[in-house]
């Protein structure tokens, strides 16, 4: 429990501090460069560009990494604590008690395997193939993870066991615990795609927000706020349903492993996330070095 709390408190400072640094550097560089001095973005004459590039790493890579590490540590610890007071702990079934950690370990292997799909199996030749390839990564990792968890649940868990549900003993089958992990896993994927729909310029929500800017800042703010409220409806239902299903199957332990399932393909998600700032920095360096515009177009894509 202390470990989970430590991860959380570190994540708090890493994420908030990193985020503030990123925004300050980014906005500061743009205001001074573009507004006051009228020089283009990522120009070597503007020293704040270096801070902007550092800020991307601090906020988007270190901050995001520490934040997700905090979530990961908490859910792993929660699942282990709940497992220890079930029949696994009483019967000293060590493998079954380590089930949450085994699920995470399978996740790491699955994500390593998933990276090969982008680099070796389906090589990317054109700029327009980049986004679909990254999107496929999430789906592939989720499908492979489902198979991996099924195998692990069959091997590591006894066919049936008892857990304590607020003082009452509850019988749980191994396939029910597998379903808890799977529900969390697929809910995470759904939330990912809903997020993309509401925040990508390829779809109507963002295009409508852009359109509302024509009539001024007020409509833009109101429309953006309304869209923000609307965008959380499906994720909330996805989380609520996964909590309900997993609690029905395996009480609090079910919820703990469902959260772990949601985070199990995190390595792929973080890799995709880190891809952004890395490309951004590459573009900034290309611009500062006075390289051709074609390189900037590629890194922006």
PDB file of N, CA, C and O in Angstrom, residues 200-254:
ATOM      1  N   UNK A 200      -9.951  14.301 -32.547  1.00  0.00           N
ATOM      2  CA  UNK A 200      -9.180  14.289 -33.795  1.00  0.00           C
ATOM      3  C   UNK A 200      -9.835  15.209 -34.818  1.00  0.00           C
ATOM      4  O   UNK A 200     -11.059  15.250 -34.940  1.00  0.00           O
ATOM      5  N   UNK A 201      -9.006  15.927 -35.575  1.00  0.00           N
ATOM      6  CA  UNK A 201      -9.570  16.850 -36.569  1.00  0.00           C
ATOM      7  C   UNK A 201     -10.156  16.132 -37.788  1.00  0.00           C
ATOM      8  O   UNK A 201     -10.674  16.767 -38.695  1.00  0.00           O
ATOM      9  N   UNK A 202     -10.083  14.800 -37.784  1.00  0.00           N
ATOM     10  CA  UNK A 202     -10.646  14.047 -38.907  1.00  0.00           C
ATOM     11  C   UNK A 202     -12.156  13.853 -38.757  1.00  0.00           C
ATOM     12  O   UNK A 202     -12.828  13.450 -39.705  1.00  0.00           O
ATOM     13  N   UNK A 203     -12.695  14.101 -37.563  1.00  0.00           N
ATOM     14  CA  UNK A 203     -14.115  13.817 -37.310  1.00  0.00           C
ATOM     15  C   UNK A 203     -14.904  15.098 -37.037  1.00  0.00           C
ATOM     16  O   UNK A 203     -14.339  16.149 -36.746  1.00  0.00           O
ATOM     17  N   UNK A 204     -16.233  14.972 -37.075  1.00  0.00           N
ATOM     18  CA  UNK A 204     -17.099  16.159 -37.021  1.00  0.00           C
ATOM     19  C   UNK A 204     -17.032  16.968 -35.714  1.00  0.00           C
ATOM     20  O   UNK A 204     -17.135  18.193 -35.783  1.00  0.00           O
ATOM     21  N   UNK A 205     -16.877  16.367 -34.508  1.00  0.00           N
ATOM     22  CA  UNK A 205     -16.892  17.213 -33.310  1.00  0.00           C
ATOM     23  C   UNK A 205     -15.873  18.359 -33.344  1.00  0.00           C
ATOM     24  O   UNK A 205     -16.213  19.513 -33.078  1.00  0.00           O
ATOM     25  N   UNK A 206     -14.634  18.039 -33.677  1.00  0.00           N
ATOM     26  CA  UNK A 206     -13.590  19.074 -33.709  1.00  0.00           C
ATOM     27  C   UNK A 206     -13.851  20.054 -34.848  1.00  0.00           C
ATOM     28  O   UNK A 206     -13.655  21.269 -34.706  1.00  0.00           O
ATOM     29  N   UNK A 207     -14.343  19.543 -35.977  1.00  0.00           N
ATOM     30  CA  UNK A 207     -14.660  20.418 -37.118  1.00  0.00           C
ATOM     31  C   UNK A 207     -15.769  21.399 -36.754  1.00  0.00           C
ATOM     32  O   UNK A 207     -15.735  22.566 -37.153  1.00  0.00           O
ATOM     33  N   UNK A 208     -16.758  20.921 -35.962  1.00  0.00           N
ATOM     34  CA  UNK A 208     -17.845  21.816 -35.518  1.00  0.00           C
ATOM     35  C   UNK A 208     -17.317  22.905 -34.578  1.00  0.00           C
ATOM     36  O   UNK A 208     -17.756  24.051 -34.642  1.00  0.00           O
ATOM     37  N   UNK A 209     -16.373  22.531 -33.694  1.00  0.00           N
ATOM     38  CA  UNK A 209     -15.787  23.534 -32.791  1.00  0.00           C
ATOM     39  C   UNK A 209     -15.064  24.597 -33.611  1.00  0.00           C
ATOM     40  O   UNK A 209     -15.198  25.801 -33.365  1.00  0.00           O
ATOM     41  N   UNK A 210     -14.305  24.125 -34.600  1.00  0.00           N
ATOM     42  CA  UNK A 210     -13.579  25.067 -35.461  1.00  0.00           C
ATOM     43  C   UNK A 210     -14.558  25.984 -36.187  1.00  0.00           C
ATOM     44  O   UNK A 210     -14.328  27.187 -36.330  1.00  0.00           O
ATOM     45  N   UNK A 211     -15.677  25.406 -36.616  1.00  0.00           N
ATOM     46  CA  UNK A 211     -16.698  26.167 -37.343  1.00  0.00           C
ATOM     47  C   UNK A 211     -17.326  27.233 -36.430  1.00  0.00           C
ATOM     48  O   UNK A 211     -17.654  28.327 -36.880  1.00  0.00           O
ATOM     49  N   UNK A 212     -17.481  26.890 -35.139  1.00  0.00           N
ATOM     50  CA  UNK A 212     -18.111  27.837 -34.208  1.00  0.00           C
ATOM     51  C   UNK A 212     -17.218  29.052 -33.940  1.00  0.00           C
ATOM     52  O   UNK A 212     -17.676  30.052 -33.390  1.00  0.00           O
ATOM     53  N   UNK A 213     -15.931  28.955 -34.311  1.00  0.00           N
ATOM     54  CA  UNK A 213     -15.018  30.095 -34.111  1.00  0.00           C
ATOM     55  C   UNK A 213     -15.340  31.251 -35.049  1.00  0.00           C
ATOM     56  O   UNK A 213     -14.938  32.386 -34.791  1.00  0.00           O
ATOM     57  N   UNK A 214     -16.068  30.954 -36.149  1.00  0.00           N
ATOM     58  CA  UNK A 214     -16.362  32.006 -37.132  1.00  0.00           C
ATOM     59  C   UNK A 214     -17.123  33.160 -36.488  1.00  0.00           C
ATOM     60  O   UNK A 214     -16.940  34.309 -36.868  1.00  0.00           O
ATOM     61  N   UNK A 215     -18.012  32.834 -35.546  1.00  0.00           N
ATOM     62  CA  UNK A 215     -18.862  33.878 -34.955  1.00  0.00           C
ATOM     63  C   UNK A 215     -18.255  34.478 -33.691  1.00  0.00           C
ATOM     64  O   UNK A 215     -18.935  35.170 -32.949  1.00  0.00           O
ATOM     65  N   UNK A 216     -16.985  34.170 -33.404  1.00  0.00           N
ATOM     66  CA  UNK A 216     -16.316  34.818 -32.283  1.00  0.00           C
ATOM     67  C   UNK A 216     -15.939  33.874 -31.155  1.00  0.00           C
ATOM     68  O   UNK A 216     -16.247  32.684 -31.188  1.00  0.00           O
ATOM     69  N   UNK A 217     -15.281  34.428 -30.147  1.00  0.00           N
ATOM     70  CA  UNK A 217     -14.747  33.619 -29.044  1.00  0.00           C
ATOM     71  C   UNK A 217     -15.844  33.041 -28.157  1.00  0.00           C
ATOM     72  O   UNK A 217     -15.730  31.936 -27.645  1.00  0.00           O
ATOM     73  N   UNK A 218     -16.943  33.806 -27.964  1.00  0.00           N
ATOM     74  CA  UNK A 218     -17.984  33.369 -27.024  1.00  0.00           C
ATOM     75  C   UNK A 218     -18.606  32.045 -27.461  1.00  0.00           C
ATOM     76  O   UNK A 218     -18.695  31.099 -26.670  1.00  0.00           O
ATOM     77  N   UNK A 219     -19.017  31.973 -28.737  1.00  0.00           N
ATOM     78  CA  UNK A 219     -19.634  30.722 -29.226  1.00  0.00           C
ATOM     79  C   UNK A 219     -18.632  29.577 -29.174  1.00  0.00           C
ATOM     80  O   UNK A 219     -18.997  28.451 -28.872  1.00  0.00           O
ATOM     81  N   UNK A 220     -17.368  29.907 -29.441  1.00  0.00           N
ATOM     82  CA  UNK A 220     -16.340  28.871 -29.409  1.00  0.00           C
ATOM     83  C   UNK A 220     -16.208  28.276 -28.012  1.00  0.00           C
ATOM     84  O   UNK A 220     -16.177  27.049 -27.832  1.00  0.00           O
ATOM     85  N   UNK A 221     -16.145  29.150 -26.989  1.00  0.00           N
ATOM     86  CA  UNK A 221     -16.000  28.686 -25.605  1.00  0.00           C
ATOM     87  C   UNK A 221     -17.211  27.853 -25.184  1.00  0.00           C
ATOM     88  O   UNK A 221     -17.078  26.762 -24.623  1.00  0.00           O
ATOM     89  N   UNK A 222     -18.415  28.361 -25.492  1.00  0.00           N
ATOM     90  CA  UNK A 222     -19.643  27.656 -25.098  1.00  0.00           C
ATOM     91  C   UNK A 222     -19.722  26.302 -25.801  1.00  0.00           C
ATOM     92  O   UNK A 222     -20.004  25.274 -25.174  1.00  0.00           O
ATOM     93  N   UNK A 223     -19.457  26.304 -27.088  1.00  0.00           N
ATOM     94  CA  UNK A 223     -19.544  25.064 -27.870  1.00  0.00           C
ATOM     95  C   UNK A 223     -18.503  24.051 -27.383  1.00  0.00           C
ATOM     96  O   UNK A 223     -18.798  22.863 -27.220  1.00  0.00           O
ATOM     97  N   UNK A 224     -17.279  24.558 -27.129  1.00  0.00           N
ATOM     98  CA  UNK A 224     -16.208  23.668 -26.665  1.00  0.00           C
ATOM     99  C   UNK A 224     -16.539  23.037 -25.326  1.00  0.00           C
ATOM    100  O   UNK A 224     -16.311  21.845 -25.105  1.00  0.00           O
ATOM    101  N   UNK A 225     -17.097  23.849 -24.420  1.00  0.00           N
ATOM    102  CA  UNK A 225     -17.462  23.354 -23.092  1.00  0.00           C
ATOM    103  C   UNK A 225     -18.549  22.287 -23.201  1.00  0.00           C
ATOM    104  O   UNK A 225     -18.462  21.224 -22.577  1.00  0.00           O
ATOM    105  N   UNK A 226     -19.557  22.570 -24.043  1.00  0.00           N
ATOM    106  CA  UNK A 226     -20.654  21.614 -24.235  1.00  0.00           C
ATOM    107  C   UNK A 226     -20.131  20.304 -24.809  1.00  0.00           C
ATOM    108  O   UNK A 226     -20.517  19.218 -24.383  1.00  0.00           O
ATOM    109  N   UNK A 227     -19.217  20.413 -25.761  1.00  0.00           N
ATOM    110  CA  UNK A 227     -18.651  19.213 -26.377  1.00  0.00           C
ATOM    111  C   UNK A 227     -17.840  18.419 -25.356  1.00  0.00           C
ATOM    112  O   UNK A 227     -17.878  17.184 -25.337  1.00  0.00           O
ATOM    113  N   UNK A 228     -17.130  19.139 -24.472  1.00  0.00           N
ATOM    114  CA  UNK A 228     -16.372  18.469 -23.414  1.00  0.00           C
ATOM    115  C   UNK A 228     -17.277  17.645 -22.512  1.00  0.00           C
ATOM    116  O   UNK A 228     -16.976  16.494 -22.177  1.00  0.00           O
ATOM    117  N   UNK A 229     -18.422  18.236 -22.142  1.00  0.00           N
ATOM    118  CA  UNK A 229     -19.383  17.494 -21.309  1.00  0.00           C
ATOM    119  C   UNK A 229     -19.934  16.275 -22.058  1.00  0.00           C
ATOM    120  O   UNK A 229     -20.106  15.206 -21.484  1.00  0.00           O
ATOM    121  N   UNK A 230     -20.208  16.481 -23.334  1.00  0.00           N
ATOM    122  CA  UNK A 230     -20.823  15.412 -24.127  1.00  0.00           C
ATOM    123  C   UNK A 230     -19.841  14.248 -24.338  1.00  0.00           C
ATOM    124  O   UNK A 230     -20.248  13.085 -24.362  1.00  0.00           O
ATOM    125  N   UNK A 231     -18.555  14.590 -24.454  1.00  0.00           N
ATOM    126  CA  UNK A 231     -17.564  13.572 -24.820  1.00  0.00           C
ATOM    127  C   UNK A 231     -17.349  12.522 -23.726  1.00  0.00           C
ATOM    128  O   UNK A 231     -16.820  11.454 -23.988  1.00  0.00           O
ATOM    129  N   UNK A 232     -17.751  12.826 -22.471  1.00  0.00           N
ATOM    130  CA  UNK A 232     -17.486  11.869 -21.387  1.00  0.00           C
ATOM    131  C   UNK A 232     -18.627  10.877 -21.176  1.00  0.00           C
ATOM    132  O   UNK A 232     -18.502   9.979 -20.345  1.00  0.00           O
ATOM    133  N   UNK A 233     -19.718  11.007 -21.926  1.00  0.00           N
ATOM    134  CA  UNK A 233     -20.881  10.140 -21.684  1.00  0.00           C
ATOM    135  C   UNK A 233     -20.526   8.665 -21.903  1.00  0.00           C
ATOM    136  O   UNK A 233     -20.721   7.830 -21.021  1.00  0.00           O
ATOM    137  N   UNK A 234     -19.973   8.364 -23.085  1.00  0.00           N
ATOM    138  CA  UNK A 234     -19.670   6.959 -23.407  1.00  0.00           C
ATOM    139  C   UNK A 234     -18.584   6.396 -22.473  1.00  0.00           C
ATOM    140  O   UNK A 234     -18.749   5.300 -21.937  1.00  0.00           O
ATOM    141  N   UNK A 235     -17.462   7.135 -22.231  1.00  0.00           N
ATOM    142  CA  UNK A 235     -16.477   6.608 -21.274  1.00  0.00           C
ATOM    143  C   UNK A 235     -17.053   6.313 -19.893  1.00  0.00           C
ATOM    144  O   UNK A 235     -16.723   5.281 -19.293  1.00  0.00           O
ATOM    145  N   UNK A 236     -17.941   7.188 -19.395  1.00  0.00           N
ATOM    146  CA  UNK A 236     -18.517   6.939 -18.065  1.00  0.00           C
ATOM    147  C   UNK A 236     -19.352   5.661 -18.071  1.00  0.00           C
ATOM    148  O   UNK A 236     -19.262   4.833 -17.162  1.00  0.00           O
ATOM    149  N   UNK A 237     -20.154   5.479 -19.131  1.00  0.00           N
ATOM    150  CA  UNK A 237     -20.947   4.247 -19.229  1.00  0.00           C
ATOM    151  C   UNK A 237     -20.044   3.023 -19.339  1.00  0.00           C
ATOM    152  O   UNK A 237     -20.313   1.985 -18.720  1.00  0.00           O
ATOM    153  N   UNK A 238     -18.970   3.145 -20.112  1.00  0.00           N
ATOM    154  CA  UNK A 238     -18.040   2.007 -20.270  1.00  0.00           C
ATOM    155  C   UNK A 238     -17.444   1.619 -18.918  1.00  0.00           C
ATOM    156  O   UNK A 238     -17.387   0.438 -18.566  1.00  0.00           O
ATOM    157  N   UNK A 239     -17.022   2.635 -18.146  1.00  0.00           N
ATOM    158  CA  UNK A 239     -16.428   2.359 -16.831  1.00  0.00           C
ATOM    159  C   UNK A 239     -17.485   1.777 -15.881  1.00  0.00           C
ATOM    160  O   UNK A 239     -17.230   0.799 -15.171  1.00  0.00           O
ATOM    161  N   UNK A 240     -18.696   2.372 -15.901  1.00  0.00           N
ATOM    162  CA  UNK A 240     -19.756   1.908 -14.996  1.00  0.00           C
ATOM    163  C   UNK A 240     -20.127   0.456 -15.292  1.00  0.00           C
ATOM    164  O   UNK A 240     -20.275  -0.358 -14.374  1.00  0.00           O
ATOM    165  N   UNK A 241     -20.256   0.135 -16.580  1.00  0.00           N
ATOM    166  CA  UNK A 241     -20.624  -1.237 -16.953  1.00  0.00           C
ATOM    167  C   UNK A 241     -19.527  -2.216 -16.551  1.00  0.00           C
ATOM    168  O   UNK A 241     -19.799  -3.284 -16.003  1.00  0.00           O
ATOM    169  N   UNK A 242     -18.259  -1.822 -16.789  1.00  0.00           N
ATOM    170  CA  UNK A 242     -17.180  -2.745 -16.430  1.00  0.00           C
ATOM    171  C   UNK A 242     -17.098  -2.941 -14.918  1.00  0.00           C
ATOM    172  O   UNK A 242     -16.825  -4.050 -14.447  1.00  0.00           O
ATOM    173  N   UNK A 243     -17.374  -1.881 -14.132  1.00  0.00           N
ATOM    174  CA  UNK A 243     -17.387  -2.029 -12.669  1.00  0.00           C
ATOM    175  C   UNK A 243     -18.524  -2.957 -12.253  1.00  0.00           C
ATOM    176  O   UNK A 243     -18.345  -3.871 -11.436  1.00  0.00           O
ATOM    177  N   UNK A 244     -19.707  -2.752 -12.850  1.00  0.00           N
ATOM    178  CA  UNK A 244     -20.867  -3.572 -12.486  1.00  0.00           C
ATOM    179  C   UNK A 244     -20.622  -5.049 -12.812  1.00  0.00           C
ATOM    180  O   UNK A 244     -20.838  -5.933 -11.974  1.00  0.00           O
ATOM    181  N   UNK A 245     -20.146  -5.306 -14.027  1.00  0.00           N
ATOM    182  CA  UNK A 245     -19.919  -6.694 -14.460  1.00  0.00           C
ATOM    183  C   UNK A 245     -18.863  -7.357 -13.582  1.00  0.00           C
ATOM    184  O   UNK A 245     -19.056  -8.468 -13.078  1.00  0.00           O
ATOM    185  N   UNK A 246     -17.733  -6.651 -13.361  1.00  0.00           N
ATOM    186  CA  UNK A 246     -16.652  -7.282 -12.605  1.00  0.00           C
ATOM    187  C   UNK A 246     -17.018  -7.460 -11.130  1.00  0.00           C
ATOM    188  O   UNK A 246     -16.627  -8.444 -10.516  1.00  0.00           O
ATOM    189  N   UNK A 247     -17.808  -6.525 -10.574  1.00  0.00           N
ATOM    190  CA  UNK A 247     -18.221  -6.688  -9.174  1.00  0.00           C
ATOM    191  C   UNK A 247     -19.191  -7.862  -9.042  1.00  0.00           C
ATOM    192  O   UNK A 247     -19.143  -8.612  -8.078  1.00  0.00           O
ATOM    193  N   UNK A 248     -20.075  -8.031 -10.036  1.00  0.00           N
ATOM    194  CA  UNK A 248     -21.024  -9.146 -10.011  1.00  0.00           C
ATOM    195  C   UNK A 248     -20.284 -10.478 -10.024  1.00  0.00           C
ATOM    196  O   UNK A 248     -20.636 -11.412  -9.304  1.00  0.00           O
ATOM    197  N   UNK A 249     -19.220 -10.554 -10.846  1.00  0.00           N
ATOM    198  CA  UNK A 249     -18.476 -11.817 -10.963  1.00  0.00           C
ATOM    199  C   UNK A 249     -17.606 -12.090  -9.744  1.00  0.00           C
ATOM    200  O   UNK A 249     -17.622 -13.185  -9.203  1.00  0.00           O
ATOM    201  N   UNK A 250     -16.796 -11.083  -9.320  1.00  0.00           N
ATOM    202  CA  UNK A 250     -15.782 -11.378  -8.303  1.00  0.00           C
ATOM    203  C   UNK A 250     -15.594 -10.266  -7.271  1.00  0.00           C
ATOM    204  O   UNK A 250     -14.484 -10.055  -6.791  1.00  0.00           O
ATOM    205  N   UNK A 251     -16.690  -9.581  -6.926  1.00  0.00           N
ATOM    206  CA  UNK A 251     -16.641  -8.540  -5.876  1.00  0.00           C
ATOM    207  C   UNK A 251     -15.493  -7.553  -6.078  1.00  0.00           C
ATOM    208  O   UNK A 251     -15.194  -7.185  -7.203  1.00  0.00           O
ATOM    209  N   UNK A 252     -14.849  -7.136  -4.994  1.00  0.00           N
ATOM    210  CA  UNK A 252     -13.806  -6.102  -5.098  1.00  0.00           C
ATOM    211  C   UNK A 252     -12.586  -6.594  -5.881  1.00  0.00           C
ATOM    212  O   UNK A 252     -11.907  -5.822  -6.549  1.00  0.00           O
ATOM    213  N   UNK A 253     -12.302  -7.885  -5.778  1.00  0.00           N
ATOM    214  CA  UNK A 253     -11.155  -8.440  -6.517  1.00  0.00           C
ATOM    215  C   UNK A 253     -11.380  -8.304  -8.019  1.00  0.00           C
ATOM    216  O   UNK A 253     -10.458  -7.994  -8.782  1.00  0.00           O
ATOM    217  N   UNK A 254     -12.634  -8.494  -8.433  1.00  0.00           N
ATOM    218  CA  UNK A 254     -12.993  -8.342  -9.849  1.00  0.00           C
ATOM    219  C   UNK A 254     -12.718  -6.933 -10.335  1.00  0.00           C
ATOM    220  O   UNK A 254     -12.146  -6.728 -11.416  1.00  0.00           O
TER     221      UNK A 254
END
